[in-house]
Amino acid sequence: MAAADLKLAACLCLLAVASLPMLAIAECTASGDEDSDKGRALTLKIIAIFSILVASSVGCAIPSLGRRFPALHPDTDLFIAVKAFAAGVILATAFVHILPDAFEKLGSPCLVDGPWQKFPFAGLVAMLAAIATLVVDTIATGYFQRAHAKSAAAVGDLETPDHAHHGHGHSHGMPALIASSSSTSNTDEGAKLIIRHRVISQVLELGIIVHSVIIGMSLGASESSSTIRPLLAALTFHQFFEGIGLGGCIVQARFRLRSVVTMALFFSLTTPVGVAIGIGISSAYNENSPSALITEGVLTAAAAGILNYMALVDLLAEDFMNPRVQNNWKLQVILSVALLLGTALMSMLAIWA
């Protein structure tokens, strides 16, 4: 319950920060939009809200179908390959889509005052965000593992007198003690792995939410149908496979049903909510004002850093360095091809969006 409340507070904070561009003053304007058709643009935005919502929900739900369809179970090679493809989509999103956009916004000619033209702040923010993600990842994993160890030790202390009281001699006691120790060791390893997957899924969702709010607002605030069309296709594709990657992490984390539904809802609703916010502020929003450029640039760069770290360290390295993959060269080739395919397809979308 506390984790869900913390997640809700974080999302509300991100939405509030992401809404700052609506306060921007039109100090630097762009050239006129030749394809500005508010009626057609609004129709495309409404289509985008439902299209992205459905794609996000379906993508996030697919890994959960492993309970009914054995081929999609987290332990299968197909699931690992799909997860590698989704990680490739996330990686390309960060490097090809988000980071260049952050450099463009923080290096805009409209930012004539301040140090923005003198230093590559987008790269600095992305680097600091990746380091911060590493720190949070490490601290959170260590904290929950220590908490689990203390809980297991407390249970062990309570059970020891009971076993001693019911013991039946050395010949029966020692083998039972060895078996109990082995079982406890396996249980601890399994618990640590689950804790690790839980931290990964929560940090990954945080990075996705930051990016999703910003890109959703950009789509919602645009009045150009020629800009919205490719964005709609790109975001639908991106959210679907990003949902598969996040859903896979959630399944491996073995959350309770309530937590699974909460995380899936947050992921599925974030971009549509961002689009709705963009629609609401489109009349007062000026994407070329200094306030909008700085706010979007910093948050976008931070999202790029978070997603880069998560894709490379927590998703790809986690699977590629797994002994099961290391000892199977065919599986290595399959994962490599899936990864390259995911990065290639998502990178190609940069031609249109």
mmCIF file of N, CA, C and O in Angstrom, residues 9 11 24 56 65 91-92 114 121 140 146 157 187 206 219 231 234 239 245 257 261 270 295 298 314:
data_model
loop_
_atom_site.group_PDB
_atom_site.id
_atom_site.type_symbol
_atom_site.label_atom_id
_atom_site.label_comp_id
_atom_site.label_asym_id
_atom_site.label_seq_id
_atom_site.Cartn_x
_atom_site.Cartn_y
_atom_site.Cartn_z
ATOM 1 N N ALA A 9 2.125 9.571 -5.603
ATOM 2 C CA ALA A 9 2.666 10.897 -5.301
ATOM 3 C C ALA A 9 3.728 11.297 -6.316
ATOM 4 O O ALA A 9 3.779 12.450 -6.764
ATOM 5 N N CYS A 11 3.991 10.277 -9.441
ATOM 6 C CA CYS A 11 3.357 10.567 -10.733
ATOM 7 C C CYS A 11 2.678 11.929 -10.725
ATOM 8 O O CYS A 11 2.761 12.680 -11.696
ATOM 9 N N ALA A 24 4.377 29.405 -19.882
ATOM 10 C CA ALA A 24 5.385 30.076 -20.703
ATOM 11 C C ALA A 24 4.785 31.264 -21.445
ATOM 12 O O ALA A 24 3.646 31.250 -21.882
ATOM 13 N N SER A 56 -0.952 0.412 -25.157
ATOM 14 C CA SER A 56 -0.235 0.304 -23.890
ATOM 15 C C SER A 56 -0.803 -0.821 -23.031
ATOM 16 O O SER A 56 -0.054 -1.618 -22.452
ATOM 17 N N LEU A 65 -0.153 -13.266 -19.886
ATOM 18 C CA LEU A 65 -0.842 -14.398 -20.503
ATOM 19 C C LEU A 65 -0.040 -15.688 -20.404
ATOM 20 O O LEU A 65 -0.508 -16.740 -20.824
ATOM 21 N N LEU A 91 15.744 1.295 -25.847
ATOM 22 C CA LEU A 91 17.086 1.851 -26.060
ATOM 23 C C LEU A 91 17.094 2.831 -27.228
ATOM 24 O O LEU A 91 17.666 3.930 -27.137
ATOM 25 N N ALA A 92 16.456 2.457 -28.328
ATOM 26 C CA ALA A 92 16.385 3.352 -29.487
ATOM 27 C C ALA A 92 15.560 4.592 -29.169
ATOM 28 O O ALA A 92 15.866 5.691 -29.649
ATOM 29 N N GLY A 114 21.437 33.320 -20.467
ATOM 30 C CA GLY A 114 21.894 32.215 -19.647
ATOM 31 C C GLY A 114 22.968 31.387 -20.329
ATOM 32 O O GLY A 114 23.426 31.697 -21.429
ATOM 33 N N PHE A 121 24.057 21.005 -21.858
ATOM 34 C CA PHE A 121 23.356 20.619 -20.631
ATOM 35 C C PHE A 121 22.531 19.344 -20.808
ATOM 36 O O PHE A 121 22.294 18.626 -19.835
ATOM 37 N N ALA A 140 17.850 0.960 -3.186
ATOM 38 C CA ALA A 140 16.563 0.287 -3.022
ATOM 39 C C ALA A 140 16.737 -1.229 -2.944
ATOM 40 O O ALA A 140 16.140 -1.894 -2.078
ATOM 41 N N ARG A 146 18.143 -6.333 2.732
ATOM 42 C CA ARG A 146 18.451 -6.352 4.173
ATOM 43 C C ARG A 146 17.187 -6.559 5.005
ATOM 44 O O ARG A 146 17.199 -7.278 6.003
ATOM 45 N N ASP A 157 14.925 -17.621 14.173
ATOM 46 C CA ASP A 157 15.109 -17.628 15.623
ATOM 47 C C ASP A 157 13.880 -18.184 16.330
ATOM 48 O O ASP A 157 13.984 -18.866 17.362
ATOM 49 N N THR A 187 15.573 -20.602 -1.020
ATOM 50 C CA THR A 187 14.493 -19.645 -0.800
ATOM 51 C C THR A 187 15.025 -18.225 -0.769
ATOM 52 O O THR A 187 14.422 -17.303 -1.343
ATOM 53 N N LEU A 206 9.144 4.506 -13.619
ATOM 54 C CA LEU A 206 9.379 5.925 -13.325
ATOM 55 C C LEU A 206 9.972 6.638 -14.536
ATOM 56 O O LEU A 206 9.527 7.723 -14.921
ATOM 57 N N LEU A 219 2.320 16.075 -28.259
ATOM 58 C CA LEU A 219 1.334 15.692 -29.263
ATOM 59 C C LEU A 219 0.028 16.463 -29.054
ATOM 60 O O LEU A 219 -0.574 16.969 -29.999
ATOM 61 N N LEU A 231 3.488 11.010 -35.280
ATOM 62 C CA LEU A 231 3.627 10.843 -33.831
ATOM 63 C C LEU A 231 2.665 9.788 -33.304
ATOM 64 O O LEU A 231 3.004 8.992 -32.434
ATOM 65 N N ALA A 234 4.058 6.373 -34.286
ATOM 66 C CA ALA A 234 5.288 6.083 -33.540
ATOM 67 C C ALA A 234 4.995 5.791 -32.076
ATOM 68 O O ALA A 234 5.543 4.851 -31.493
ATOM 69 N N GLN A 239 4.654 2.507 -27.379
ATOM 70 C CA GLN A 239 3.991 2.165 -26.123
ATOM 71 C C GLN A 239 3.655 0.680 -26.049
ATOM 72 O O GLN A 239 3.692 0.080 -24.975
ATOM 73 N N GLY A 245 7.927 -4.827 -22.459
ATOM 74 C CA GLY A 245 9.127 -4.836 -21.615
ATOM 75 C C GLY A 245 8.795 -4.619 -20.153
ATOM 76 O O GLY A 245 9.283 -5.344 -19.271
ATOM 77 N N LEU A 257 -1.837 -8.931 -7.167
ATOM 78 C CA LEU A 257 -2.717 -8.480 -8.240
ATOM 79 C C LEU A 257 -2.993 -6.984 -8.169
ATOM 80 O O LEU A 257 -3.000 -6.283 -9.187
ATOM 81 N N VAL A 261 -2.118 -4.362 -11.214
ATOM 82 C CA VAL A 261 -3.142 -3.531 -11.857
ATOM 83 C C VAL A 261 -2.791 -2.052 -11.729
ATOM 84 O O VAL A 261 -2.937 -1.275 -12.678
ATOM 85 N N THR A 270 -0.649 7.206 -18.618
ATOM 86 C CA THR A 270 0.251 8.365 -18.558
ATOM 87 C C THR A 270 0.289 9.147 -19.870
ATOM 88 O O THR A 270 0.102 10.368 -19.881
ATOM 89 N N THR A 295 12.092 23.526 -19.441
ATOM 90 C CA THR A 295 11.387 22.485 -18.696
ATOM 91 C C THR A 295 11.357 21.175 -19.471
ATOM 92 O O THR A 295 11.718 20.113 -18.954
ATOM 93 N N VAL A 298 15.063 19.658 -19.979
ATOM 94 C CA VAL A 298 15.638 19.020 -18.784
ATOM 95 C C VAL A 298 14.942 17.700 -18.477
ATOM 96 O O VAL A 298 15.594 16.675 -18.226
ATOM 97 N N ASP A 314 19.592 -3.044 -16.564
ATOM 98 C CA ASP A 314 18.584 -3.858 -15.878
ATOM 99 C C ASP A 314 17.802 -4.789 -16.801
ATOM 100 O O ASP A 314 17.229 -5.773 -16.328
#
